[in-house]
Amino acid sequence: MASAGFRVRTAADVAEFATPLDDETTPLARAAEHSILARTQGARRSGLPRPDATRVFVVANQKGGVGKTTSTVNVAAALAQLGQRVLVIDLDPQGNASTALSVEHHRGTPSTYDALVEGVPLAEVVAPSPEIDGLFVVPATIDLAGAEIELVSVVARESRLQKAIAGHPLVGSAERAGEERYDYVLVDCPPSLGLLTLNALVAGDEMLIPIQAEYYALEGLGQLLETVEMVRAHLNPDLEVSTILVTMYDARTRLAAGVAEEVREHFGERVLKTSIPRSVRVSEAPSYGQTVMTYDPGSPGALSYLEAAREIALKGVRA
């Protein structure tokens, strides 16, 4: 029996609070409050200043399983939640980014294949993501798997994507593209250094490299950077590796801390201060056709991606 003077607080009582809940008795209570606030205020998060012109990011790493596509879609969703207009170009024939953003990508759907191989204007193959306002997608279909072979005999085959992006009426400066312009274009590359990835590197101004906090992730990084230097020397001198994002970070292991420290020593301030933790919720979200930003906005993974997106937006281009 409850002791005299004790009263159970009901949902109606809680609803009367005008300020955040003041239950500081346990870490679980604080975590629950944080999750509720994130869910109810996610659509009203404070916006960020828009860049003067569209920033084109290439998200690439030839090593698979480092969180490349996951980082692309979640950073894009976070930027959109922060008031930016974002276009994701899915350049991976597997179409995982299209799945996570809940956009149709079955064979026959207008896609990146049509833009690259058939020369269809990019504006005609863009689809809005139904989950988040201000987020748009150019989906990838399985047809893209044969694009590298079909492009072999095409003149200037490595610059097809660059021309497609440059020809979009909503890509460019505020004066040229207006208020409806895309603030960010994120190109999700396949886990290889083939012709599709080369197209992305030629088209991009900045490069975002997700690095898994494990030793093997560092081994392939040298080859990727050599490819970047070759592209800079011969095809796209404006390309800069502006952003490094440490993913799948497990603070409990010395290995993760060691890898992160080594990456920071080598790349300095290009490495985001925010690392993305290992998270089941991040992995679950695509199976529901969502990013973690809408699937579980109060989770550590979602909050980390939100902070990483904020860093990218505020950091700007580094020379």
GROMACS .gro file of N, CA, C and O in nm, residues 2 13 19 28 35-36 38 42 66 145 156 160 189 192 200 216 221 225 238 263 265-266 288 308 310:
model
  100
    2ALA      N    1   0.048   0.226  -0.075
    2ALA     CA    2   0.128   0.347  -0.082
    2ALA      C    3   0.125   0.419   0.051
    2ALA      O    4   0.025   0.419   0.122
   13ASP      N    5  -0.101   1.478  -1.540
   13ASP     CA    6  -0.018   1.567  -1.459
   13ASP      C    7   0.106   1.610  -1.537
   13ASP      O    8   0.146   1.727  -1.535
   19THR      N    9   0.747   2.341  -1.877
   19THR     CA   10   0.890   2.329  -1.896
   19THR      C   11   0.925   2.183  -1.911
   19THR      O   12   0.845   2.095  -1.881
   28LEU      N   13   1.807   0.687  -1.690
   28LEU     CA   14   1.704   0.642  -1.782
   28LEU      C   15   1.596   0.748  -1.800
   28LEU      O   16   1.547   0.771  -1.911
   35SER      N   17   1.483   1.181  -2.556
   35SER     CA   18   1.424   1.117  -2.673
   35SER      C   19   1.291   1.182  -2.710
   35SER      O   20   1.262   1.208  -2.827
   36ILE      N   21   1.207   1.212  -2.608
   36ILE     CA   22   1.077   1.274  -2.633
   36ILE      C   23   1.095   1.411  -2.697
   36ILE      O   24   1.028   1.446  -2.795
   38ALA      N   25   1.350   1.518  -2.869
   38ALA     CA   26   1.403   1.503  -3.004
   38ALA      C   27   1.293   1.466  -3.102
   38ALA      O   28   1.287   1.515  -3.215
   42GLY      N   29   1.194   1.757  -3.360
   42GLY     CA   30   1.284   1.726  -3.471
   42GLY      C   31   1.258   1.810  -3.594
   42GLY      O   32   1.349   1.855  -3.663
   66VAL      N   33   3.207   0.055  -4.453
   66VAL     CA   34   3.260   0.160  -4.364
   66VAL      C   35   3.153   0.263  -4.327
   66VAL      O   36   3.182   0.361  -4.259
  145ALA      N   37   2.457  -0.096  -6.327
  145ALA     CA   38   2.568  -0.192  -6.320
  145ALA      C   39   2.639  -0.206  -6.454
  145ALA      O   40   2.760  -0.234  -6.459
  156ALA      N   41   3.467   1.179  -7.354
  156ALA     CA   42   3.464   1.248  -7.224
  156ALA      C   43   3.375   1.174  -7.124
  156ALA      O   44   3.296   1.235  -7.052
  160ARG      N   45   3.068   1.291  -6.751
  160ARG     CA   46   2.924   1.288  -6.779
  160ARG      C   47   2.843   1.341  -6.660
  160ARG      O   48   2.749   1.418  -6.677
  189CYS      N   49   2.884   0.702  -5.384
  189CYS     CA   50   2.960   0.623  -5.481
  189CYS      C   51   2.956   0.474  -5.448
  189CYS      O   52   2.938   0.436  -5.332
  192SER      N   53   3.413   0.106  -5.498
  192SER     CA   54   3.516   0.072  -5.595
  192SER      C   55   3.576   0.201  -5.648
  192SER      O   56   3.526   0.310  -5.620
  200ALA      N   57   3.214   1.076  -6.029
  200ALA     CA   58   3.180   1.153  -5.909
  200ALA      C   59   3.295   1.244  -5.869
  200ALA      O   60   3.274   1.361  -5.833
  216TYR      N   61   4.185  -0.208  -4.066
  216TYR     CA   62   4.177  -0.232  -4.210
  216TYR      C   63   4.130  -0.109  -4.287
  216TYR      O   64   4.162  -0.092  -4.404
  221LEU      N   65   4.299   0.355  -4.747
  221LEU     CA   66   4.288   0.500  -4.757
  221LEU      C   67   4.397   0.558  -4.846
  221LEU      O   68   4.374   0.652  -4.922
  225LEU      N   69   4.345   0.809  -5.170
  225LEU     CA   70   4.404   0.943  -5.179
  225LEU      C   71   4.494   0.956  -5.301
  225LEU      O   72   4.503   1.065  -5.360
  238ASP      N   73   3.995   2.140  -5.869
  238ASP     CA   74   3.921   2.203  -5.760
  238ASP      C   75   3.878   2.105  -5.651
  238ASP      O   76   3.826   2.146  -5.547
  263VAL      N   77   4.403   0.904  -3.744
  263VAL     CA   78   4.336   0.978  -3.852
  263VAL      C   79   4.343   1.128  -3.825
  263VAL      O   80   4.370   1.208  -3.914
  265GLU      N   81   4.565   1.288  -3.644
  265GLU     CA   82   4.703   1.336  -3.658
  265GLU      C   83   4.738   1.360  -3.804
  265GLU      O   84   4.811   1.453  -3.837
  266HIS      N   85   4.686   1.275  -3.892
  266HIS     CA   86   4.721   1.285  -4.033
  266HIS      C   87   4.640   1.393  -4.105
  266HIS      O   88   4.695   1.467  -4.188
  288TYR      N   89   1.316  -0.014  -4.286
  288TYR     CA   90   1.186   0.051  -4.280
  288TYR      C   91   1.175   0.164  -4.383
  288TYR      O   92   1.081   0.244  -4.377
  308ALA      N   93   2.721   1.609  -3.678
  308ALA     CA   94   2.817   1.603  -3.788
  308ALA      C   95   2.771   1.693  -3.903
  308ALA      O   96   2.852   1.765  -3.963
  310ARG      N   97   2.583   1.955  -3.882
  310ARG     CA   98   2.600   2.093  -3.838
  310ARG      C   99   2.746   2.136  -3.854
  310ARG      O  100   2.774   2.248  -3.899
   0.00000   0.00000   0.00000
